[in-house]
PDB file of C-alpha atoms in Angstrom:
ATOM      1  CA  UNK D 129       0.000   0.000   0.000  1.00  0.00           C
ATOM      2  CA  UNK D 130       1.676   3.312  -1.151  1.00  0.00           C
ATOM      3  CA  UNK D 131       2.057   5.973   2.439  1.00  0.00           C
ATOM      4  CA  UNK D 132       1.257   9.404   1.943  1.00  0.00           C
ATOM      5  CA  UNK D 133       2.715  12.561   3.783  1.00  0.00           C
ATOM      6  CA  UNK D 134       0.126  14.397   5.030  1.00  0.00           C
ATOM      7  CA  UNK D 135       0.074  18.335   6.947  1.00  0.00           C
ATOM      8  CA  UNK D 136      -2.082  19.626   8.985  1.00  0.00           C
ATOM      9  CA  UNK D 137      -2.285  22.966  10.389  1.00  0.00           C
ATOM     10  CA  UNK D 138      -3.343  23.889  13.265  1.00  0.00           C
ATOM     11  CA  UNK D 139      -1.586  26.805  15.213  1.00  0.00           C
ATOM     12  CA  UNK D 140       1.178  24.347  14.986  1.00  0.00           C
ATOM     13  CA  UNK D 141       2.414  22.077  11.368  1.00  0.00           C
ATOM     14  CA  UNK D 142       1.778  18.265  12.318  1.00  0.00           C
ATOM     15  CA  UNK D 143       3.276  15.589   9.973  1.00  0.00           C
ATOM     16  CA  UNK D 144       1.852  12.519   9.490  1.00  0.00           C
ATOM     17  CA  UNK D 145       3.010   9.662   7.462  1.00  0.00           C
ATOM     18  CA  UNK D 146       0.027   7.322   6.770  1.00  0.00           C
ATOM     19  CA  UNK D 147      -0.443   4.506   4.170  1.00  0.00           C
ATOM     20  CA  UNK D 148      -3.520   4.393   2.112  1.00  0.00           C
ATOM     21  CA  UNK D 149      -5.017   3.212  -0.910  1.00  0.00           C
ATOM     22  CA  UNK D 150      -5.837   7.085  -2.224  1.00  0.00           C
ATOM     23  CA  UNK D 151      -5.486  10.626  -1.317  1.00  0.00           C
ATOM     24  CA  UNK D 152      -8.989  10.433   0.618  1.00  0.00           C
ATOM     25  CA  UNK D 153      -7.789   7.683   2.468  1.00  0.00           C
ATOM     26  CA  UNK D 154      -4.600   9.009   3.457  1.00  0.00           C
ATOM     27  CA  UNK D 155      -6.349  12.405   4.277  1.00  0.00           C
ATOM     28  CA  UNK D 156      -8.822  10.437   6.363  1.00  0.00           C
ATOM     29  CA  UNK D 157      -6.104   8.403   7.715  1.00  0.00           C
ATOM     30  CA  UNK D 158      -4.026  11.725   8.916  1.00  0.00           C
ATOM     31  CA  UNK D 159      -7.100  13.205  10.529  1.00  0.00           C
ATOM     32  CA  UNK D 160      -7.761  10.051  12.747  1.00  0.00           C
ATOM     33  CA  UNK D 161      -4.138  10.652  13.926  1.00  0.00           C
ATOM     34  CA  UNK D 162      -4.045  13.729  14.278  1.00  0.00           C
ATOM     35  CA  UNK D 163      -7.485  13.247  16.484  1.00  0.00           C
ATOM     36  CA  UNK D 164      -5.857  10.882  18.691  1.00  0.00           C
ATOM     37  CA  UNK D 165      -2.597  12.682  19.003  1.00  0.00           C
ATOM     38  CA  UNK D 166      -2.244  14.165  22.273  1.00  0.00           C
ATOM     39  CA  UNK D 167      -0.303  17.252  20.971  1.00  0.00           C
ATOM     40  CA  UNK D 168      -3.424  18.467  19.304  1.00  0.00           C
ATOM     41  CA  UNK D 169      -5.148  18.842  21.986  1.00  0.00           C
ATOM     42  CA  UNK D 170      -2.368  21.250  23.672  1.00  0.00           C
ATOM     43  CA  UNK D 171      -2.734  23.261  19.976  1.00  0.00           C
ATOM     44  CA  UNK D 172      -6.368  23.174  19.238  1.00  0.00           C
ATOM     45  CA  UNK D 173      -7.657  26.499  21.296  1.00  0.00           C
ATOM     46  CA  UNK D 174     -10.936  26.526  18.790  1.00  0.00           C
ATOM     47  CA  UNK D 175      -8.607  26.401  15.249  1.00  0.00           C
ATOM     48  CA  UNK D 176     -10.166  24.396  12.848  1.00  0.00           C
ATOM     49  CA  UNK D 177      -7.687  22.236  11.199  1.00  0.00           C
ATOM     50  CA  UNK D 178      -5.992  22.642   7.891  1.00  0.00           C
ATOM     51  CA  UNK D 179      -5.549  19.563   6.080  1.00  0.00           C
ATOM     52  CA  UNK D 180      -3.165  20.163   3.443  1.00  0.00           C
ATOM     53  CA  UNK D 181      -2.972  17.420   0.011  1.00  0.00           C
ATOM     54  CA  UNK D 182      -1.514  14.302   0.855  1.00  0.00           C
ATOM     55  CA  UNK D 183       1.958  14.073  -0.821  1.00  0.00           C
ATOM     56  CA  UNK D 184       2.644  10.556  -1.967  1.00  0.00           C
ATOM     57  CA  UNK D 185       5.831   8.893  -0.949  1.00  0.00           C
ATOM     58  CA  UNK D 186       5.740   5.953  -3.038  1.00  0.00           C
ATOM     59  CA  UNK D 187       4.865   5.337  -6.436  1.00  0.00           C
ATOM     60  CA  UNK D 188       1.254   5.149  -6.804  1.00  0.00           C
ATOM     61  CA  UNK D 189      -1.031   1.933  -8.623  1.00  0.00           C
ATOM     62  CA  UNK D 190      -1.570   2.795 -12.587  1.00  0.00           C
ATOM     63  CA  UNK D 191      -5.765   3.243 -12.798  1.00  0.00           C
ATOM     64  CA  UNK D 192      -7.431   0.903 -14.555  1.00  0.00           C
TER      65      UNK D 192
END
């Protein structure tokens, strides 16, 4: 499965390296860590997060 780097802004740039089958997956995959990530919370003071496009890190499959 090709990973994804993925940014999100919030008062504070958070990187997350995720693995996913598509962009949406790795962009849904960044926000789930991002929501469990403890350092969020310390950064969150009513900022809604900026999920930048995923940036892929491995080649990705040819469509069909």
């Amino acid at each position: 499965m090709p990973r994804f780097a993925v940014y999100i802004d919030n008062t504070e740039t958070f990187r997350f390296v995720v693995e996913a089958a598509d962009y949406d997956a790795a962009e849904a995959a960044a926000m789930d860590a991002f929501e469990s990530d403890a350092r969020a919370d310390a950064y969150s003071h009513g900022h809604e997060p900026t999920v930048h496009d995923p940036e892929p890190l491995d080649a990705l499959p040819a469509a069909a």
